[in-house]
Amino acid sequence: MRVLGMLILPVAAVVFSAPASAGEALPDSGSAKLAAYQVCRPLAAVDMGNAGSDAATECNGIVKNLDSQKTPDNLSIHCLETTSSRPDGYKYSGACVQTDSDGDKLYMTYAGAGTGEVKWAGGTGKYQGVSGAGALRVDVAPGGTPTQFAYTLSFDVEWTRKPK
C-alpha cells in the first residue's frame, strides 16, 4: 500500500500542475487586448529605384494576453509579411498562425501602415469557427539590423464563433 501511495503522489502532482490554459475552451464570443512580440528576418526584397520597393519577411514570437485572461494567452506566432514602400507611403500585410500549448491553431491576417486592422479567420480545435476583427498598432523595437529586427504587434480583437 505504501508503494502504491508513493507512485500515485508524483502522478497526481504532474496532473494537477498542468497549465491552466491547456484544454480550456475559447468562449463563443469575447474580446481581448493582445500583444505579439516578434523577431523577424527578411526573406527577399525588390528595389525598384525611385518607384519604391517590396519585401517579404518571416516573423516568429509569442502572443500574450494583456487582460490577464487565460484564453487566448501564451500562443506561439509565425507570420509571413509583405511590405510595400512607395513615394506616396508605406504599407504592410501579413498572414499568421498562432499555436497554443494544446497544438490548436488560430489563423490571423493583418494590414495597415503603422496602425491597421487584424482579422481572425478560424482555426483548429478550440478555435474552429472563430472569426473576429480589431484594431492594431505596430511598435518597432530599437536596435534592428538589415538581417534581423523586432517589433510588437498590439491588437484589440472581438470574436464570435459560428454556430455548429
PDB file of N, CA and C in Angstrom, residues 36 38 57-61 63 76-81 93-99 105-111 118-123 136 151 153 155:
ATOM      1  N   ALA A  36       1.681  40.688 -29.688  1.00  0.00           N
ATOM      2  CA  ALA A  36       2.570  39.687 -30.285  1.00  0.00           C
ATOM      3  C   ALA A  36       3.969  40.294 -30.328  1.00  0.00           C
ATOM      4  N   GLN A  38       7.560  39.880 -31.639  1.00  0.00           N
ATOM      5  CA  GLN A  38       8.111  39.105 -32.743  1.00  0.00           C
ATOM      6  C   GLN A  38       9.522  39.535 -33.131  1.00  0.00           C
ATOM      7  N   THR A  57       9.029  39.136 -45.419  1.00  0.00           N
ATOM      8  CA  THR A  57       9.687  38.939 -44.131  1.00  0.00           C
ATOM      9  C   THR A  57       9.016  37.799 -43.390  1.00  0.00           C
ATOM     10  N   GLU A  58       9.806  37.006 -42.661  1.00  0.00           N
ATOM     11  CA  GLU A  58       9.274  35.944 -41.805  1.00  0.00           C
ATOM     12  C   GLU A  58       9.480  36.354 -40.350  1.00  0.00           C
ATOM     13  N   CYS A  59       8.428  36.204 -39.540  1.00  0.00           N
ATOM     14  CA  CYS A  59       8.481  36.604 -38.134  1.00  0.00           C
ATOM     15  C   CYS A  59       8.018  35.462 -37.232  1.00  0.00           C
ATOM     16  N   ASN A  60       8.634  35.346 -36.067  1.00  0.00           N
ATOM     17  CA  ASN A  60       8.270  34.356 -35.056  1.00  0.00           C
ATOM     18  C   ASN A  60       8.263  35.030 -33.702  1.00  0.00           C
ATOM     19  N   GLY A  61       7.377  34.568 -32.825  1.00  0.00           N
ATOM     20  CA  GLY A  61       7.334  35.162 -31.497  1.00  0.00           C
ATOM     21  C   GLY A  61       6.293  34.517 -30.617  1.00  0.00           C
ATOM     22  N   VAL A  63       2.492  35.423 -28.324  1.00  0.00           N
ATOM     23  CA  VAL A  63       1.341  36.297 -28.113  1.00  0.00           C
ATOM     24  C   VAL A  63       0.937  36.220 -26.648  1.00  0.00           C
ATOM     25  N   SER A  76       2.326  30.648 -29.513  1.00  0.00           N
ATOM     26  CA  SER A  76       3.438  30.956 -30.412  1.00  0.00           C
ATOM     27  C   SER A  76       2.818  31.555 -31.672  1.00  0.00           C
ATOM     28  N   ILE A  77       3.576  32.398 -32.366  1.00  0.00           N
ATOM     29  CA  ILE A  77       3.063  33.009 -33.586  1.00  0.00           C
ATOM     30  C   ILE A  77       4.125  32.936 -34.671  1.00  0.00           C
ATOM     31  N   HIS A  78       3.695  32.585 -35.869  1.00  0.00           N
ATOM     32  CA  HIS A  78       4.566  32.511 -37.040  1.00  0.00           C
ATOM     33  C   HIS A  78       3.852  33.262 -38.155  1.00  0.00           C
ATOM     34  N   CYS A  79       4.514  34.296 -38.712  1.00  0.00           N
ATOM     35  CA  CYS A  79       3.895  35.154 -39.722  1.00  0.00           C
ATOM     36  C   CYS A  79       4.775  35.287 -40.963  1.00  0.00           C
ATOM     37  N   LEU A  80       4.120  35.480 -42.069  1.00  0.00           N
ATOM     38  CA  LEU A  80       4.772  35.879 -43.306  1.00  0.00           C
ATOM     39  C   LEU A  80       4.186  37.238 -43.653  1.00  0.00           C
ATOM     40  N   GLU A  81       5.060  38.242 -43.799  1.00  0.00           N
ATOM     41  CA  GLU A  81       4.616  39.611 -44.026  1.00  0.00           C
ATOM     42  C   GLU A  81       5.177  40.139 -45.328  1.00  0.00           C
ATOM     43  N   SER A  93       1.164  43.925 -44.966  1.00  0.00           N
ATOM     44  CA  SER A  93       0.100  42.950 -44.722  1.00  0.00           C
ATOM     45  C   SER A  93       0.772  41.642 -44.338  1.00  0.00           C
ATOM     46  N   GLY A  94       0.060  40.848 -43.550  1.00  0.00           N
ATOM     47  CA  GLY A  94       0.643  39.594 -43.095  1.00  0.00           C
ATOM     48  C   GLY A  94      -0.405  38.529 -42.869  1.00  0.00           C
ATOM     49  N   ALA A  95       0.055  37.289 -42.864  1.00  0.00           N
ATOM     50  CA  ALA A  95      -0.765  36.127 -42.535  1.00  0.00           C
ATOM     51  C   ALA A  95      -0.017  35.352 -41.459  1.00  0.00           C
ATOM     52  N   CYS A  96      -0.740  34.938 -40.408  1.00  0.00           N
ATOM     53  CA  CYS A  96      -0.102  34.304 -39.254  1.00  0.00           C
ATOM     54  C   CYS A  96      -0.853  33.057 -38.811  1.00  0.00           C
ATOM     55  N   VAL A  97      -0.113  32.162 -38.195  1.00  0.00           N
ATOM     56  CA  VAL A  97      -0.677  31.026 -37.491  1.00  0.00           C
ATOM     57  C   VAL A  97      -0.209  31.148 -36.044  1.00  0.00           C
ATOM     58  N   GLN A  98      -1.190  31.173 -35.116  1.00  0.00           N
ATOM     59  CA  GLN A  98      -0.892  31.196 -33.688  1.00  0.00           C
ATOM     60  C   GLN A  98      -1.208  29.799 -33.153  1.00  0.00           C
ATOM     61  N   THR A  99      -0.314  29.229 -32.361  1.00  0.00           N
ATOM     62  CA  THR A  99      -0.483  27.861 -31.863  1.00  0.00           C
ATOM     63  C   THR A  99      -0.411  27.871 -30.348  1.00  0.00           C
ATOM     64  N   LYS A 105      -4.648  25.688 -33.481  1.00  0.00           N
ATOM     65  CA  LYS A 105      -4.156  26.811 -34.273  1.00  0.00           C
ATOM     66  C   LYS A 105      -5.255  27.850 -34.492  1.00  0.00           C
ATOM     67  N   LEU A 106      -4.842  29.115 -34.474  1.00  0.00           N
ATOM     68  CA  LEU A 106      -5.717  30.248 -34.733  1.00  0.00           C
ATOM     69  C   LEU A 106      -5.107  31.014 -35.903  1.00  0.00           C
ATOM     70  N   TYR A 107      -5.905  31.224 -36.962  1.00  0.00           N
ATOM     71  CA  TYR A 107      -5.415  31.884 -38.176  1.00  0.00           C
ATOM     72  C   TYR A 107      -5.750  33.370 -38.127  1.00  0.00           C
ATOM     73  N   MET A 108      -4.780  34.196 -38.522  1.00  0.00           N
ATOM     74  CA  MET A 108      -4.926  35.644 -38.422  1.00  0.00           C
ATOM     75  C   MET A 108      -4.308  36.321 -39.644  1.00  0.00           C
ATOM     76  N   THR A 109      -4.931  37.405 -40.089  1.00  0.00           N
ATOM     77  CA  THR A 109      -4.349  38.283 -41.103  1.00  0.00           C
ATOM     78  C   THR A 109      -4.327  39.701 -40.539  1.00  0.00           C
ATOM     79  N   TYR A 110      -3.460  40.528 -41.083  1.00  0.00           N
ATOM     80  CA  TYR A 110      -3.400  41.926 -40.671  1.00  0.00           C
ATOM     81  C   TYR A 110      -2.903  42.774 -41.826  1.00  0.00           C
ATOM     82  N   ALA A 111      -3.223  44.061 -41.773  1.00  0.00           N
ATOM     83  CA  ALA A 111      -2.792  45.003 -42.809  1.00  0.00           C
ATOM     84  C   ALA A 111      -2.841  46.405 -42.237  1.00  0.00           C
ATOM     85  N   VAL A 118      -6.680  43.889 -37.808  1.00  0.00           N
ATOM     86  CA  VAL A 118      -6.362  42.478 -37.664  1.00  0.00           C
ATOM     87  C   VAL A 118      -7.666  41.698 -37.823  1.00  0.00           C
ATOM     88  N   LYS A 119      -7.587  40.503 -38.423  1.00  0.00           N
ATOM     89  CA  LYS A 119      -8.761  39.639 -38.572  1.00  0.00           C
ATOM     90  C   LYS A 119      -8.403  38.222 -38.155  1.00  0.00           C
ATOM     91  N   TRP A 120      -9.308  37.579 -37.433  1.00  0.00           N
ATOM     92  CA  TRP A 120      -9.185  36.153 -37.135  1.00  0.00           C
ATOM     93  C   TRP A 120     -10.057  35.415 -38.127  1.00  0.00           C
ATOM     94  N   ALA A 121      -9.515  34.345 -38.695  1.00  0.00           N
ATOM     95  CA  ALA A 121     -10.212  33.611 -39.753  1.00  0.00           C
ATOM     96  C   ALA A 121     -10.307  32.125 -39.432  1.00  0.00           C
ATOM     97  N   GLY A 122     -10.747  31.794 -38.219  1.00  0.00           N
ATOM     98  CA  GLY A 122     -10.933  30.395 -37.853  1.00  0.00           C
ATOM     99  C   GLY A 122      -9.661  29.748 -37.375  1.00  0.00           C
ATOM    100  N   GLY A 123      -9.687  28.425 -37.338  1.00  0.00           N
ATOM    101  CA  GLY A 123      -8.548  27.673 -36.873  1.00  0.00           C
ATOM    102  C   GLY A 123      -8.907  26.224 -36.646  1.00  0.00           C
ATOM    103  N   LEU A 136      -5.118  47.380 -34.781  1.00  0.00           N
ATOM    104  CA  LEU A 136      -3.750  47.027 -34.400  1.00  0.00           C
ATOM    105  C   LEU A 136      -2.838  48.225 -34.480  1.00  0.00           C
ATOM    106  N   TYR A 151       9.592  43.710 -33.416  1.00  0.00           N
ATOM    107  CA  TYR A 151       8.513  44.659 -33.182  1.00  0.00           C
ATOM    108  C   TYR A 151       7.427  44.025 -32.339  1.00  0.00           C
ATOM    109  N   LEU A 153       3.333  43.799 -32.135  1.00  0.00           N
ATOM    110  CA  LEU A 153       2.063  43.967 -32.820  1.00  0.00           C
ATOM    111  C   LEU A 153       0.991  43.937 -31.731  1.00  0.00           C
ATOM    112  N   PHE A 155      -2.861  44.444 -30.515  1.00  0.00           N
ATOM    113  CA  PHE A 155      -4.173  44.481 -31.134  1.00  0.00           C
ATOM    114  C   PHE A 155      -5.279  44.154 -30.143  1.00  0.00           C
TER     115      PHE A 155
END
